[in-house]
Amino acid sequence: MSKKVVIPIGPQHPALKEPASFDVTLKGERVADILVKVGYNHRGIEKACEERTFLQSVYLVERVCGICSHSHSTCFIQAIEELANLKIPPRAAYIRSLIGELERIHSHLLWLGVAAHEIGFDTLLMYSWRDREIVMDLLALLTGNRVNYAVNVIGGVRKDVSEEEKDQILKAVDILEERTKYYVQVATEEVTLIERLSKVGYISHEDALKYGAVGPTGRASGIKRDIRKDDPYAAYGEVDFEVITDDHCDVYGRAVVRVKELMQSYSIIRQLLKKLPQGPLSVVAPRLIPAGEAVSRYEAPRGEDIHFVKSNGTDKPERVKLRAPTLANVQSVAKMLEDGYLADVPIVIAAIDPCFSCTDRMIVAVNNVSTAKEDRMDWKTLREFSIDWYKKNRGVDFTKLKKLDK
Amino acid sequence: MSKKLGKMLAETISSLFKKPATSSYPFKKREIHKHYNGKVAYIKEKCVGCNMCVRNCPAKAIFITKIADKQFEATLHLDRCIFCSQCVISCKFGALKNTNEFELATGDKSKLVVKL
């Protein structure tokens, strides 16, 4: 019997676009165990928010993720608006939903391309990314930016949708729908795709519930959960759409769910534009946000996004906590890969549509409680400790660098 | 479910006769939308020096300095600017506005701090 081998995948790996580390224990060619390690891309955004006003924090939170930027900014703003007891005008709610759906289309098309690339189907990557340009252009037209749209302001939105732009959106949505129909056909009929993705990264309905899978990952295992339906925000209460689920429970199921969700997004956009009410775009927001705590939920393209905001009555938040959807999904990856092949590792990781920089919210130093006080170091002690550590463990002498100290 | 081998074959072959989806960028410029959030422009005459843009800028990229009585000058750090155009919204007097200018890359760092 072959012995067990541990292969580190990441933090820098050609298959993963972001730094995350997976220690894969192999038995032959099959995965025996997998250890998921995140925390390579910690940027301290939550703490930085505490140093900025609510208004400035919106832009910082928007930059948590480059793809679901509108998701994070809307989620954060919803929490602030709840604290300040602001009711946004209906037109603003519709525009928020509209940008949200365009963002979902852009994210799902991007995922389709990345997933196709991971399985060596680069033709599909080129096609889906070409079509993604259409929606990126629309977002640039509507908001002024291709990513990080900055369309939200506290109390509403800042950019309006004119009649001319409405026509342009509808025209683009028609083209995209035509293309997506083709992808649905590819996903359900192309034999290479089905054979490659079926039974890969299997996670049963029960396990998906147990590991707390959210978004398309959960829905592909038959978990009918969608914040847009369960707890409607913005204008989702007023549009009619279906929550797509699938019972394949594998990567193929996740692909089908995402492609079908695209079709739902087109339908939502048409309804939103048809019903778009007249009226103001925003209400005046106070600079000082009343003291209190609020939790806001948002269905990002990758799943449920949760933001917690605590205010102490000043213009700066006292505490901000974000839970990006990847953090909820990342543990289910370990389950999915159990007993799978090593060659399937990249596509299974890619199938949850991971966004590791969104996930890395904080790094916890696990301290022994009794020595916790001594473990706290100031900058000077930490530096000396690291110089000693490298000398002792790695044989590297950094003492010469001491002259750089002031 | 009917399984057809080479479902995308027809599409692939037809692509041979299509024009490229990409454009030769530096030679052929893209049309930029009218509301594009490019580099901000400063209209001196309208500025009253209230500093609301400086206060609200999330990236600390813009500064207004008083050069004479009722005369102000804006300094923009292009390396810090995140092109959110919050300054444009914050300005109640219309002294700042968006332009379509987006080709701002340079090899010289000092050129990134501009007087508007």
Short mmCIF file of C-alpha atoms in Angstrom, two decimals:
data_model
loop_
_atom_site.label_atom_id
_atom_site.label_comp_id
_atom_site.label_asym_id
_atom_site.label_seq_id
_atom_site.Cartn_x
_atom_site.Cartn_y
_atom_site.Cartn_z
CA MET A 1 0.00 0.00 0.00
CA SER A 2 1.32 3.42 -0.87
CA LYS A 3 2.35 5.68 1.97
CA LYS A 4 0.77 9.05 2.62
CA VAL A 5 2.33 12.12 1.06
CA VAL A 6 1.55 15.71 1.97
CA ILE A 7 1.55 18.15 -0.94
CA PRO A 8 1.22 21.86 -0.24
CA ILE A 9 -1.00 23.61 -2.78
CA GLY A 10 -0.53 27.36 -2.51
CA PRO A 11 -0.16 29.98 -1.13
CA GLN A 12 1.23 30.74 -4.59
CA HIS A 13 -0.15 28.30 -7.12
CA PRO A 14 -0.92 28.67 -10.81
CA ALA A 15 -4.40 27.20 -10.38
CA LEU A 16 -5.42 29.63 -7.67
CA LYS A 17 -5.67 33.29 -8.51
CA GLU A 18 -5.34 34.35 -4.91
CA PRO A 19 -3.14 33.31 -2.02
CA ALA A 20 -4.63 30.46 0.02
CA SER A 21 -2.93 27.34 1.18
CA PHE A 22 -4.20 23.77 1.09
CA ASP A 23 -2.16 20.98 2.63
CA VAL A 24 -3.32 17.91 0.73
CA THR A 25 -2.53 14.51 2.22
CA LEU A 26 -2.46 11.97 -0.58
CA LYS A 27 -2.84 8.25 -0.51
CA GLY A 28 -1.80 7.20 -3.95
CA GLU A 29 -3.57 9.61 -6.23
CA ARG A 30 -6.51 10.14 -3.95
CA VAL A 31 -6.95 12.83 -1.35
CA ALA A 32 -6.97 11.39 2.17
CA ASP A 33 -7.16 14.64 4.06
CA ILE A 34 -7.03 18.34 3.35
CA LEU A 35 -6.18 21.25 5.60
CA VAL A 36 -7.45 24.64 4.48
CA LYS A 37 -5.42 27.64 5.58
CA VAL A 38 -6.54 31.18 4.87
CA GLY A 39 -5.10 34.42 6.14
CA TYR A 40 -2.44 35.27 3.55
CA ASN A 41 -4.21 38.33 2.32
CA HIS A 42 -5.22 40.03 5.53
CA ARG A 43 -5.57 43.76 4.95
CA GLY A 44 -7.06 44.96 8.22
CA ILE A 45 -10.07 46.58 6.56
CA GLU A 46 -12.34 46.18 9.59
CA LYS A 47 -9.90 47.99 11.83
CA ALA A 48 -9.22 50.66 9.20
CA CYS A 49 -12.97 51.38 9.07
CA GLU A 50 -12.83 52.45 12.70
CA GLU A 51 -10.40 55.22 11.75
CA ARG A 52 -12.59 56.56 8.97
CA THR A 53 -15.95 58.26 8.91
CA PHE A 54 -18.98 56.24 7.82
CA LEU A 55 -18.88 58.00 4.48
CA GLN A 56 -15.23 57.09 3.87
CA SER A 57 -15.72 53.55 5.18
CA VAL A 58 -18.25 52.89 2.43
CA TYR A 59 -15.50 53.24 -0.17
CA LEU A 60 -13.11 51.13 1.85
CA VAL A 61 -15.66 48.34 2.36
CA GLU A 62 -16.45 48.48 -1.34
CA ARG A 63 -12.83 47.47 -1.94
CA VAL A 64 -13.11 44.31 0.15
CA CYS A 65 -13.81 42.45 -3.08
CA GLY A 66 -13.03 43.43 -6.61
CA ILE A 67 -15.90 41.45 -8.05
CA CYS A 68 -18.75 41.72 -5.57
CA SER A 69 -17.90 45.31 -4.63
CA HIS A 70 -21.51 46.48 -4.89
CA SER A 71 -22.56 43.61 -2.61
CA HIS A 72 -20.26 44.69 0.17
CA SER A 73 -21.01 48.38 -0.15
CA THR A 74 -24.80 47.81 -0.23
CA CYS A 75 -24.62 45.42 2.70
CA PHE A 76 -22.62 47.93 4.74
CA ILE A 77 -24.82 50.86 3.76
CA GLN A 78 -27.98 48.92 4.64
CA ALA A 79 -26.62 48.48 8.16
CA ILE A 80 -25.82 52.22 8.43
CA GLU A 81 -29.26 53.14 7.12
CA GLU A 82 -30.86 50.88 9.70
CA LEU A 83 -28.88 52.61 12.44
CA ALA A 84 -29.74 56.08 11.16
CA ASN A 85 -33.34 55.04 10.52
CA LEU A 86 -33.22 56.20 6.90
CA LYS A 87 -35.71 54.99 4.35
CA ILE A 88 -34.28 55.10 0.86
CA PRO A 89 -36.53 56.28 -1.98
CA PRO A 90 -38.04 53.47 -4.12
CA ARG A 91 -36.11 54.54 -7.23
CA ALA A 92 -32.83 54.19 -5.31
CA ALA A 93 -33.83 50.69 -4.15
CA TYR A 94 -34.54 49.70 -7.75
CA ILE A 95 -31.21 51.05 -9.01
CA ARG A 96 -29.36 49.23 -6.22
CA SER A 97 -31.02 45.98 -7.23
CA LEU A 98 -30.31 46.67 -10.88
CA ILE A 99 -26.58 47.18 -10.30
CA GLY A 100 -26.61 44.17 -7.99
CA GLU A 101 -28.01 41.95 -10.72
CA LEU A 102 -25.61 43.28 -13.36
CA GLU A 103 -22.83 42.50 -10.93
CA ARG A 104 -24.18 38.96 -10.46
CA ILE A 105 -24.13 38.46 -14.24
CA HIS A 106 -20.57 39.74 -14.44
CA SER A 107 -19.47 37.52 -11.54
CA HIS A 108 -21.16 34.35 -12.82
CA LEU A 109 -19.78 34.82 -16.33
CA LEU A 110 -16.36 35.32 -14.82
CA TRP A 111 -16.77 32.13 -12.78
CA LEU A 112 -17.89 30.19 -15.84
CA GLY A 113 -14.69 31.22 -17.60
CA VAL A 114 -12.43 30.45 -14.65
CA ALA A 115 -14.05 27.04 -14.08
CA ALA A 116 -13.76 26.22 -17.79
CA HIS A 117 -10.09 27.22 -17.66
CA GLU A 118 -9.45 24.94 -14.66
CA ILE A 119 -10.72 21.93 -16.59
CA GLY A 120 -8.79 22.87 -19.70
CA PHE A 121 -11.80 24.07 -21.68
CA ASP A 122 -10.29 27.39 -22.69
CA THR A 123 -12.66 27.96 -25.59
CA LEU A 124 -15.47 28.48 -23.09
CA LEU A 125 -13.21 30.81 -21.08
CA MET A 126 -12.69 33.02 -24.12
CA TYR A 127 -16.39 33.04 -24.99
CA SER A 128 -17.71 33.78 -21.54
CA TRP A 129 -15.13 36.49 -20.90
CA ARG A 130 -15.88 38.11 -24.21
CA ASP A 131 -19.54 38.24 -23.24
CA ARG A 132 -18.63 39.54 -19.83
CA GLU A 133 -17.26 42.66 -21.54
CA ILE A 134 -20.82 43.57 -22.53
CA VAL A 135 -21.95 43.72 -18.92
CA MET A 136 -18.73 45.45 -17.81
CA ASP A 137 -19.42 48.13 -20.38
CA LEU A 138 -22.95 48.52 -19.08
CA LEU A 139 -21.66 48.97 -15.54
CA ALA A 140 -19.17 51.58 -16.76
CA LEU A 141 -21.99 53.36 -18.57
CA LEU A 142 -24.32 53.34 -15.57
CA THR A 143 -21.88 54.04 -12.76
CA GLY A 144 -18.75 55.49 -14.32
CA ASN A 145 -16.47 52.65 -13.25
CA ARG A 146 -15.93 49.10 -14.47
CA VAL A 147 -15.29 47.79 -10.97
CA ASN A 148 -15.84 49.45 -7.56
CA TYR A 149 -18.86 51.25 -8.98
CA ALA A 150 -19.31 53.74 -6.10
CA VAL A 151 -22.98 53.99 -6.94
CA ASN A 152 -24.18 53.85 -3.33
CA VAL A 153 -24.36 56.80 -1.01
CA ILE A 154 -25.76 56.67 2.51
CA GLY A 155 -29.48 57.23 1.97
CA GLY A 156 -29.76 56.18 -1.66
CA VAL A 157 -27.79 56.08 -4.88
CA ARG A 158 -25.90 58.76 -6.76
CA LYS A 159 -26.42 57.92 -10.42
CA ASP A 160 -29.70 57.83 -12.25
CA VAL A 161 -30.77 55.59 -15.10
CA SER A 162 -32.01 57.60 -18.09
CA GLU A 163 -34.46 56.37 -20.71
CA GLU A 164 -31.62 56.11 -23.22
CA GLU A 165 -29.58 53.99 -20.82
CA LYS A 166 -32.60 51.81 -20.16
CA ASP A 167 -32.73 50.96 -23.85
CA GLN A 168 -29.03 50.18 -23.88
CA ILE A 169 -29.40 47.85 -20.89
CA LEU A 170 -32.33 46.03 -22.48
CA LYS A 171 -30.46 45.64 -25.74
CA ALA A 172 -27.38 44.26 -23.98
CA VAL A 173 -29.49 41.93 -21.85
CA ASP A 174 -31.05 40.53 -25.02
CA ILE A 175 -27.62 39.70 -26.44
CA LEU A 176 -26.47 38.21 -23.14
CA GLU A 177 -29.61 36.11 -22.84
CA GLU A 178 -29.04 34.72 -26.30
CA ARG A 179 -25.47 33.83 -25.37
CA THR A 180 -26.48 32.34 -22.01
CA LYS A 181 -29.04 30.12 -23.69
CA TYR A 182 -26.14 28.77 -25.66
CA TYR A 183 -24.17 28.16 -22.45
CA VAL A 184 -27.14 26.34 -20.92
CA GLN A 185 -27.11 24.16 -24.01
CA VAL A 186 -23.37 23.62 -23.68
CA ALA A 187 -23.69 22.81 -19.98
CA THR A 188 -26.48 20.31 -20.46
CA GLU A 189 -25.39 18.69 -23.74
CA GLU A 190 -21.65 18.97 -24.16
CA VAL A 191 -20.48 15.51 -23.21
CA THR A 192 -16.88 16.45 -22.30
CA LEU A 193 -18.09 19.04 -19.81
CA ILE A 194 -20.61 16.70 -18.19
CA GLU A 195 -18.18 13.82 -17.92
CA ARG A 196 -15.46 16.03 -16.48
CA LEU A 197 -17.61 17.73 -13.83
CA SER A 198 -20.04 15.02 -12.76
CA LYS A 199 -19.32 13.32 -9.41
CA VAL A 200 -16.42 15.71 -8.86
CA GLY A 201 -16.45 17.54 -5.51
CA TYR A 202 -19.52 15.77 -4.21
CA ILE A 203 -21.14 17.15 -1.08
CA SER A 204 -24.47 15.73 0.03
CA HIS A 205 -27.43 17.87 1.06
CA GLU A 206 -26.91 16.96 4.73
CA ASP A 207 -23.21 17.71 4.65
CA ALA A 208 -23.75 21.00 2.84
CA LEU A 209 -26.15 22.01 5.61
CA LYS A 210 -23.74 20.82 8.29
CA TYR A 211 -20.78 22.74 6.85
CA GLY A 212 -22.91 25.83 6.31
CA ALA A 213 -22.56 26.12 2.54
CA VAL A 214 -24.16 29.28 1.15
CA GLY A 215 -25.06 30.68 -2.25
CA PRO A 216 -24.70 28.61 -5.43
CA THR A 217 -22.56 26.04 -3.56
CA GLY A 218 -25.40 25.32 -1.17
CA ARG A 219 -28.12 25.62 -3.81
CA ALA A 220 -26.37 23.01 -5.96
CA SER A 221 -26.81 20.63 -3.02
CA GLY A 222 -30.50 21.39 -2.84
CA ILE A 223 -30.44 24.03 -0.09
CA LYS A 224 -33.15 26.44 -1.16
CA ARG A 225 -31.74 29.53 0.48
CA ASP A 226 -31.49 32.94 -1.09
CA ILE A 227 -31.49 36.18 0.91
CA ARG A 228 -33.20 37.94 -2.00
CA LYS A 229 -36.19 35.67 -1.37
CA ASP A 230 -35.92 34.92 2.35
CA ASP A 231 -35.24 38.45 3.58
CA PRO A 232 -35.86 40.79 0.62
CA TYR A 233 -33.77 43.94 0.59
CA ALA A 234 -33.63 46.82 -1.93
CA ALA A 235 -36.35 46.09 -4.56
CA TYR A 236 -36.25 42.29 -4.54
CA GLY A 237 -39.58 42.10 -2.68
CA GLU A 238 -41.29 43.54 -5.75
CA VAL A 239 -39.89 41.32 -8.47
CA ASP A 240 -40.76 37.79 -9.34
CA PHE A 241 -37.97 35.24 -9.66
CA GLU A 242 -37.17 31.68 -8.90
CA VAL A 243 -34.53 30.34 -6.52
CA ILE A 244 -32.53 27.89 -8.62
CA THR A 245 -31.58 24.65 -6.92
CA ASP A 246 -30.04 21.49 -8.23
CA ASP A 247 -29.65 17.99 -6.81
CA HIS A 248 -26.43 16.96 -8.55
CA CYS A 249 -24.46 18.07 -5.44
CA ASP A 250 -21.23 18.17 -7.50
CA VAL A 251 -19.29 20.71 -9.55
CA TYR A 252 -21.58 20.08 -12.48
CA GLY A 253 -24.56 21.05 -10.31
CA ARG A 254 -22.81 24.25 -9.29
CA ALA A 255 -22.19 25.12 -12.94
CA VAL A 256 -25.82 24.47 -13.84
CA VAL A 257 -27.08 26.57 -10.91
CA ARG A 258 -24.91 29.52 -11.91
CA VAL A 259 -25.84 29.39 -15.58
CA LYS A 260 -29.54 29.17 -14.73
CA GLU A 261 -29.19 31.99 -12.23
CA LEU A 262 -27.94 34.14 -15.10
CA MET A 263 -31.27 33.60 -16.84
CA GLN A 264 -33.11 34.64 -13.67
CA SER A 265 -30.97 37.79 -13.44
CA TYR A 266 -31.99 38.83 -16.98
CA SER A 267 -35.62 38.42 -16.06
CA ILE A 268 -35.12 40.43 -12.83
CA ILE A 269 -33.40 43.26 -14.76
CA ARG A 270 -36.28 43.46 -17.25
CA GLN A 271 -38.82 43.60 -14.44
CA LEU A 272 -36.84 46.22 -12.54
CA LEU A 273 -36.56 48.45 -15.60
CA LYS A 274 -40.24 48.05 -16.40
CA LYS A 275 -41.34 48.97 -12.88
CA LEU A 276 -38.63 51.60 -12.21
CA PRO A 277 -40.54 54.24 -10.21
CA GLN A 278 -40.03 57.98 -10.58
CA GLY A 279 -38.78 60.05 -7.71
CA PRO A 280 -35.71 61.30 -5.90
CA LEU A 281 -32.47 59.31 -5.80
CA SER A 282 -31.47 59.79 -2.20
CA VAL A 283 -32.44 61.22 1.14
CA VAL A 284 -30.15 63.44 3.19
CA ALA A 285 -28.01 61.40 5.54
CA PRO A 286 -26.70 62.70 8.87
CA ARG A 287 -22.95 62.84 9.46
CA LEU A 288 -23.31 61.48 12.97
CA ILE A 289 -24.87 58.04 13.03
CA PRO A 290 -26.95 57.31 16.16
CA ALA A 291 -25.51 54.77 18.61
CA GLY A 292 -26.59 51.20 18.12
CA GLU A 293 -25.85 47.92 16.44
CA ALA A 294 -27.11 46.59 13.13
CA VAL A 295 -26.70 43.42 11.13
CA SER A 296 -27.33 43.42 7.42
CA ARG A 297 -27.55 40.51 4.99
CA TYR A 298 -27.10 40.53 1.23
CA GLU A 299 -27.12 37.81 -1.40
CA ALA A 300 -23.77 38.36 -3.09
CA PRO A 301 -23.03 36.37 -6.29
CA ARG A 302 -21.08 33.91 -4.11
CA GLY A 303 -23.65 33.60 -1.34
CA GLU A 304 -24.81 35.28 1.80
CA ASP A 305 -22.78 38.28 2.89
CA ILE A 306 -23.19 39.50 6.47
CA HIS A 307 -22.12 42.86 7.85
CA PHE A 308 -22.26 43.95 11.45
CA VAL A 309 -21.87 47.62 12.27
CA LYS A 310 -21.74 49.15 15.73
CA SER A 311 -21.96 52.89 16.13
CA ASN A 312 -21.31 54.94 19.26
CA GLY A 313 -23.03 58.09 18.10
CA THR A 314 -19.98 59.69 16.45
CA ASP A 315 -19.21 59.93 12.73
CA LYS A 316 -16.96 56.87 12.89
CA PRO A 317 -18.04 53.25 13.37
CA GLU A 318 -16.97 51.65 16.63
CA ARG A 319 -16.83 48.14 15.20
CA VAL A 320 -17.33 46.68 11.75
CA LYS A 321 -17.44 42.94 11.15
CA LEU A 322 -17.82 41.38 7.72
CA ARG A 323 -18.45 37.77 6.88
CA ALA A 324 -17.84 37.19 3.20
CA PRO A 325 -19.55 34.17 1.57
CA THR A 326 -16.28 32.37 0.88
CA LEU A 327 -15.60 32.01 4.60
CA ALA A 328 -18.87 30.09 4.92
CA ASN A 329 -18.04 27.91 1.94
CA VAL A 330 -14.34 27.26 2.43
CA GLN A 331 -14.77 24.52 5.01
CA SER A 332 -17.07 22.54 2.75
CA VAL A 333 -14.17 22.35 0.23
CA ALA A 334 -12.38 19.98 2.62
CA LYS A 335 -15.44 17.73 2.66
CA MET A 336 -15.87 17.93 -1.12
CA LEU A 337 -12.31 16.82 -1.77
CA GLU A 338 -12.39 13.78 0.51
CA ASP A 339 -11.47 10.73 -1.51
CA GLY A 340 -11.26 12.75 -4.69
CA TYR A 341 -8.37 12.86 -7.13
CA LEU A 342 -5.48 15.30 -6.83
CA ALA A 343 -6.20 16.51 -10.38
CA ASP A 344 -9.66 17.60 -9.24
CA VAL A 345 -8.38 19.84 -6.47
CA PRO A 346 -8.16 23.08 -8.54
CA ILE A 347 -11.62 22.78 -10.07
CA VAL A 348 -13.25 21.84 -6.76
CA ILE A 349 -11.67 24.85 -5.09
CA ALA A 350 -12.67 27.04 -8.03
CA ALA A 351 -16.21 25.65 -7.92
CA ILE A 352 -17.11 27.51 -4.74
CA ASP A 353 -16.02 30.68 -6.57
CA PRO A 354 -13.54 31.52 -3.84
CA CYS A 355 -12.52 35.04 -3.01
CA PHE A 356 -9.80 34.69 -0.43
CA SER A 357 -8.97 38.31 0.06
CA CYS A 358 -12.61 38.89 1.05
CA THR A 359 -12.35 36.05 3.52
CA ASP A 360 -9.24 37.16 5.34
CA ARG A 361 -10.80 39.41 7.88
CA MET A 362 -8.58 38.77 10.86
CA ILE A 363 -5.75 36.63 12.11
CA VAL A 364 -6.15 35.25 15.59
CA ALA A 365 -3.03 34.54 17.57
CA VAL A 366 -4.01 31.52 19.62
CA ASN A 367 -2.57 32.33 23.04
CA ASN A 368 -2.29 30.20 26.07
CA VAL A 369 -4.61 32.03 28.45
CA SER A 370 -2.20 31.89 31.41
CA THR A 371 0.64 33.49 29.43
CA ALA A 372 -1.51 35.79 27.33
CA LYS A 373 -0.12 38.88 29.01
CA GLU A 374 3.49 37.98 28.28
CA ASP A 375 2.61 37.16 24.67
CA ARG A 376 1.72 40.73 24.00
CA MET A 377 4.79 42.44 22.56
CA ASP A 378 5.59 45.95 21.56
CA TRP A 379 7.32 46.69 18.29
CA LYS A 380 10.87 46.63 19.71
CA THR A 381 10.48 43.34 21.57
CA LEU A 382 8.81 41.74 18.56
CA ARG A 383 11.74 42.78 16.40
CA GLU A 384 14.30 41.41 18.81
CA PHE A 385 12.29 38.22 19.15
CA SER A 386 12.25 37.74 15.38
CA ILE A 387 16.01 38.36 15.09
CA ASP A 388 16.65 35.78 17.83
CA TRP A 389 14.21 33.34 16.28
CA TYR A 390 15.89 33.45 12.87
CA LYS A 391 19.34 33.08 14.42
CA LYS A 392 18.29 30.07 16.46
CA ASN A 393 16.03 28.30 13.96
CA ARG A 394 17.32 29.30 10.55
CA GLY A 395 20.90 30.26 11.25
CA VAL A 396 20.39 33.68 9.67
CA ASP A 397 22.11 36.52 11.43
CA PHE A 398 20.21 39.76 11.27
CA THR A 399 22.11 41.52 14.03
CA LYS A 400 23.96 43.63 11.49
CA LEU A 401 20.66 45.20 10.61
CA LYS A 402 20.50 46.60 14.11
CA LYS A 403 22.39 49.67 12.96
CA LEU A 404 19.26 50.60 11.04
CA ASP A 405 17.53 51.02 14.38
CA LYS A 406 17.32 54.55 15.58
CA MET B 1 -30.54 13.88 -21.87
CA SER B 2 -29.11 13.84 -25.30
CA LYS B 3 -25.32 13.95 -25.33
CA LYS B 4 -23.75 15.42 -28.40
CA LEU B 5 -20.06 15.33 -28.91
CA GLY B 6 -18.53 18.60 -29.97
CA LYS B 7 -21.49 20.82 -29.17
CA MET B 8 -19.28 23.85 -29.55
CA LEU B 9 -17.69 22.76 -32.81
CA ALA B 10 -20.01 24.78 -35.04
CA GLU B 11 -19.39 27.89 -32.93
CA THR B 12 -15.64 27.33 -33.04
CA ILE B 13 -15.57 27.02 -36.81
CA SER B 14 -17.75 30.09 -37.33
CA SER B 15 -15.33 32.09 -35.14
CA LEU B 16 -12.69 31.62 -37.80
CA PHE B 17 -14.57 34.03 -40.03
CA LYS B 18 -15.38 36.64 -37.39
CA LYS B 19 -13.53 39.83 -36.61
CA PRO B 20 -11.42 39.71 -33.44
CA ALA B 21 -13.27 40.54 -30.23
CA THR B 22 -10.33 42.54 -28.92
CA SER B 23 -9.28 45.95 -30.15
CA SER B 24 -5.76 47.22 -30.81
CA TYR B 25 -5.90 49.66 -27.93
CA PRO B 26 -3.13 52.21 -28.12
CA PHE B 27 -3.82 52.73 -31.84
CA LYS B 28 -7.57 52.57 -31.64
CA LYS B 29 -9.03 54.50 -28.72
CA ARG B 30 -12.13 53.28 -26.99
CA GLU B 31 -15.12 55.55 -26.74
CA ILE B 32 -15.49 56.56 -23.11
CA HIS B 33 -18.90 57.08 -21.58
CA LYS B 34 -19.94 60.58 -20.73
CA HIS B 35 -20.34 59.82 -16.99
CA TYR B 36 -16.99 58.10 -16.66
CA ASN B 37 -15.23 58.73 -13.33
CA GLY B 38 -11.91 59.94 -14.67
CA LYS B 39 -9.52 62.53 -13.30
CA VAL B 40 -11.36 65.34 -11.58
CA ALA B 41 -11.24 68.86 -12.96
CA TYR B 42 -11.16 71.96 -10.77
CA ILE B 43 -12.94 75.17 -11.54
CA LYS B 44 -11.03 77.78 -9.53
CA GLU B 45 -13.58 80.53 -9.77
CA LYS B 46 -16.29 78.52 -8.07
CA CYS B 47 -14.23 77.26 -5.12
CA VAL B 48 -14.93 78.93 -1.78
CA GLY B 49 -12.38 76.90 0.18
CA CYS B 50 -14.91 75.09 2.40
CA ASN B 51 -12.67 72.01 2.35
CA MET B 52 -15.61 69.56 2.24
CA CYS B 53 -13.85 67.58 -0.50
CA VAL B 54 -10.70 67.32 1.62
CA ARG B 55 -12.74 66.23 4.65
CA ASN B 56 -14.68 63.55 2.79
CA CYS B 57 -11.98 62.14 0.52
CA PRO B 58 -11.54 58.51 1.56
CA ALA B 59 -8.00 58.35 0.14
CA LYS B 60 -6.67 61.74 1.32
CA ALA B 61 -5.92 62.52 -2.29
CA ILE B 62 -7.11 66.09 -2.65
CA PHE B 63 -5.97 69.23 -0.87
CA ILE B 64 -7.13 72.81 -1.21
CA THR B 65 -4.69 75.58 -0.36
CA LYS B 66 -5.37 79.27 -0.04
CA ILE B 67 -3.07 81.29 -2.26
CA ALA B 68 -4.61 84.71 -1.84
CA ASP B 69 -7.81 86.23 -0.55
CA LYS B 70 -10.68 84.19 -2.00
CA GLN B 71 -8.25 82.41 -4.31
CA PHE B 72 -7.62 78.72 -3.91
CA GLU B 73 -5.55 76.03 -5.49
CA ALA B 74 -6.21 72.27 -5.56
CA THR B 75 -3.53 69.58 -5.37
CA LEU B 76 -4.49 66.11 -6.48
CA HIS B 77 -2.43 63.02 -5.65
CA LEU B 78 -3.19 60.75 -8.59
CA ASP B 79 -1.36 57.85 -6.94
CA ARG B 80 -3.78 57.99 -4.02
CA CYS B 81 -6.98 58.87 -5.86
CA ILE B 82 -9.39 55.93 -6.07
CA PHE B 83 -11.68 57.65 -8.60
CA CYS B 84 -14.80 57.36 -6.47
CA SER B 85 -15.74 60.99 -7.23
CA GLN B 86 -16.94 61.58 -3.68
CA CYS B 87 -15.28 65.03 -3.90
CA VAL B 88 -17.51 65.90 -6.83
CA ILE B 89 -20.61 65.03 -4.79
CA SER B 90 -19.31 66.75 -1.67
CA CYS B 91 -18.71 70.02 -3.52
CA LYS B 92 -21.85 72.08 -3.10
CA PHE B 93 -20.53 74.84 -5.36
CA GLY B 94 -19.75 72.80 -8.45
CA ALA B 95 -16.03 73.54 -8.33
CA LEU B 96 -15.08 69.93 -9.01
CA LYS B 97 -16.28 67.81 -11.87
CA ASN B 98 -15.46 64.52 -13.54
CA THR B 99 -13.63 64.29 -16.83
CA ASN B 100 -13.14 61.37 -19.18
CA GLU B 101 -9.39 61.46 -18.75
CA PHE B 102 -8.18 58.03 -17.70
CA GLU B 103 -4.77 57.50 -19.29
CA LEU B 104 -2.84 58.72 -16.29
CA ALA B 105 -0.05 56.18 -16.01
CA THR B 106 3.44 57.61 -15.92
CA GLY B 107 6.98 56.45 -15.27
CA ASP B 108 7.78 59.53 -13.24
CA LYS B 109 6.41 59.52 -9.69
CA SER B 110 6.62 63.29 -9.32
CA LYS B 111 4.12 63.72 -12.13
CA LEU B 112 1.51 61.97 -10.00
CA VAL B 113 1.04 65.01 -7.80
CA VAL B 114 -0.74 67.56 -9.94
CA LYS B 115 -1.85 71.10 -9.36
CA LEU B 116 -5.32 71.48 -10.73
#
